[in-house]
Amino acid sequence: MEVERVQNIANLSKETIPEEFIRTTNEQPGLTTVQGTVLEVPVIDLSDRDENKVLQAVTDASRNWGMFQVVNHGIPDEIIRKLQEVGKAFFELPQEEKEVYAKPHGSQSLEGYGTKLQKEVEGKKAWVDHLFHKIWPPPEINYQFWPKTPPSYREANEEYTKHIHGVADKLFKYLSLGLGLEGNEMKEAVGGEKLIYLLKINYYPPCPRPDLALGVPAHTDMSSFTILVPNEVQGLQACRDDRWYDVKYIPNALIIHIGDQVEIVSNGKYKSVLHRSIVNKEQTRISWPVFMEPPPDLEVGPHPKLINEANPPRFKTKKYSEYCYCKLNKIPQ
């Protein structure tokens, strides 16, 4: 079954875009973005020796924003540059070479090269192609979905994976301590050492009508949290007080999104962030989120230590795979 890729549609679209990419008026960025105001989301220096200061900053940002940027995170700029280089090179391959890695038809996994991700209201489409594959732990990796071209793709991704562990573990520790839990309890609640790191590359080609289309529609991430590397093209928006604002990237920072599973484990003390991606008229935007996901069969719910008479559970406990199925198919949780 031939799937139409957005990259190919973009090459044919000079002034207009196909009807299925035109969002409803309550979604169109041209009508719904607060102009002239950029959200200054919290920026946290992970190298600060004052651990209490970092703990407070992560806790406050996770409660009040659900999103923050981290700097001095310990991942060398060169490692990030190589990750970006090989990801961009994959999407610049001839179409038939990319299709080798296409998500198999009928697959229950997200892994592979693709275009459509979730059931969209009113059949609308997002202006993005993507590649998903797991990068950790080793038994979960399926190299079938790792591009063999460029040849340095695997090495660049493995090097990035080595360095991302430190950032993830620090964040899990602070998120845990910020709730009054032991330092390891948040990570344990979402899978511990069996936690799955799922990489996605979002490729948003230039779009002649960025005022009408969305790269990714409004959503919260299903994961525990997400560590995202952007390219230099701005395009992330966050919802604050029911209004949409541009989020300004800091060069060499990592963007952290609190996801649904951390909100659930915290029983709502931390907030998963509602965000979306817009597109650019002249430039290609690319991002590399890594979703920190519980194993599919793990049951995730509010942490028992956070539940009492005054704080009853605000979320159901359910298998992560079931949670994802409901969310992607727009079934109430």
Coordinates of N, CA and C in Angstrom, one line a residue, residues 33-34 37-43 65 67-69 230 233-240 244-250 255-257 273-276 278 285:
T33 N -2.2 31.7 17.7 CA -1.0 32.0 18.4 C -1.0 33.4 18.9
V34 N -0.6 33.6 20.1 CA -0.4 34.9 20.7 C 0.8 35.5 20.1
T37 N 4.6 37.6 21.7 CA 5.0 37.1 23.1 C 5.6 35.7 23.0
V38 N 6.8 35.6 23.5 CA 7.5 34.3 23.5 C 7.5 33.8 25.0
L39 N 7.2 32.6 25.1 CA 7.2 32.0 26.5 C 8.6 31.8 27.0
E40 N 8.9 32.4 28.1 CA 10.3 32.1 28.7 C 10.1 31.0 29.7
V41 N 10.2 29.8 29.1 CA 10.0 28.6 30.0 C 11.3 28.5 30.9
P42 N 11.2 27.9 32.1 CA 12.3 27.9 33.0 C 13.6 27.2 32.3
V43 N 14.7 27.8 32.6 CA 16.0 27.2 32.2 C 16.8 26.8 33.4
W65 N 4.7 24.4 35.0 CA 4.9 24.5 33.6 C 4.7 23.2 32.8
M67 N 7.2 21.8 31.6 CA 8.2 22.0 30.5 C 9.3 22.8 31.0
F68 N 10.6 22.5 30.7 CA 11.7 23.3 31.0 C 12.9 23.0 30.1
Q69 N 13.9 23.8 30.1 CA 15.1 23.5 29.3 C 16.2 23.3 30.3
P230 N 16.2 19.9 19.5 CA 15.6 20.5 18.3 C 16.8 20.9 17.3
V233 N 15.7 25.6 13.8 CA 14.4 26.2 13.3 C 13.4 26.2 14.5
Q234 N 12.9 27.3 14.9 CA 11.9 27.4 16.0 C 10.6 26.8 15.5
G235 N 9.8 26.3 16.5 CA 8.5 25.8 16.0 C 7.7 25.1 17.1
L236 N 8.3 25.1 18.4 CA 7.5 24.5 19.5 C 6.6 25.5 20.1
Q237 N 5.4 25.1 20.3 CA 4.4 26.0 21.0 C 3.9 25.3 22.3
A238 N 3.6 26.1 23.3 CA 3.0 25.5 24.5 C 1.7 26.3 24.8
C239 N 0.8 25.5 25.5 CA -0.5 26.1 25.9 C -0.4 26.6 27.3
R240 N -0.7 27.9 27.5 CA -0.6 28.5 28.9 C -1.9 29.3 29.0
W244 N -2.0 29.8 23.0 CA -0.8 29.2 22.4 C 0.3 30.2 22.3
Y245 N 1.5 29.9 22.7 CA 2.6 30.8 22.7 C 3.8 30.0 22.0
D246 N 4.6 30.8 21.3 CA 5.9 30.2 20.9 C 6.8 30.0 22.1
V247 N 7.6 29.0 22.0 CA 8.6 28.7 23.1 C 10.0 28.9 22.4
K248 N 10.8 29.7 23.0 CA 12.1 30.1 22.5 C 13.2 29.0 22.9
Y249 N 13.9 28.4 22.0 CA 14.9 27.5 22.4 C 16.2 28.3 22.8
I250 N 16.9 27.7 23.7 CA 18.2 28.2 24.1 C 19.2 27.3 23.4
I255 N 15.3 20.2 25.7 CA 13.9 20.6 26.2 C 13.3 19.4 26.8
I256 N 12.8 19.6 28.0 CA 12.2 18.5 28.8 C 10.7 18.7 28.9
H257 N 9.9 17.7 28.4 CA 8.4 17.7 28.6 C 8.1 16.7 29.7
V273 N 2.7 18.6 29.9 CA 2.5 19.8 29.2 C 1.8 19.6 27.8
L274 N 0.8 20.5 27.6 CA 0.0 20.5 26.3 C 0.9 21.3 25.4
H275 N 1.3 20.7 24.3 CA 2.1 21.4 23.3 C 1.8 21.0 21.9
R276 N 2.3 21.7 20.9 CA 2.1 21.4 19.5 C 3.3 21.9 18.7
I278 N 4.5 23.9 15.1 CA 4.2 24.6 13.9 C 5.3 24.4 12.9
R285 N 12.2 22.0 9.6 CA 12.4 21.9 11.0 C 12.5 20.4 11.4

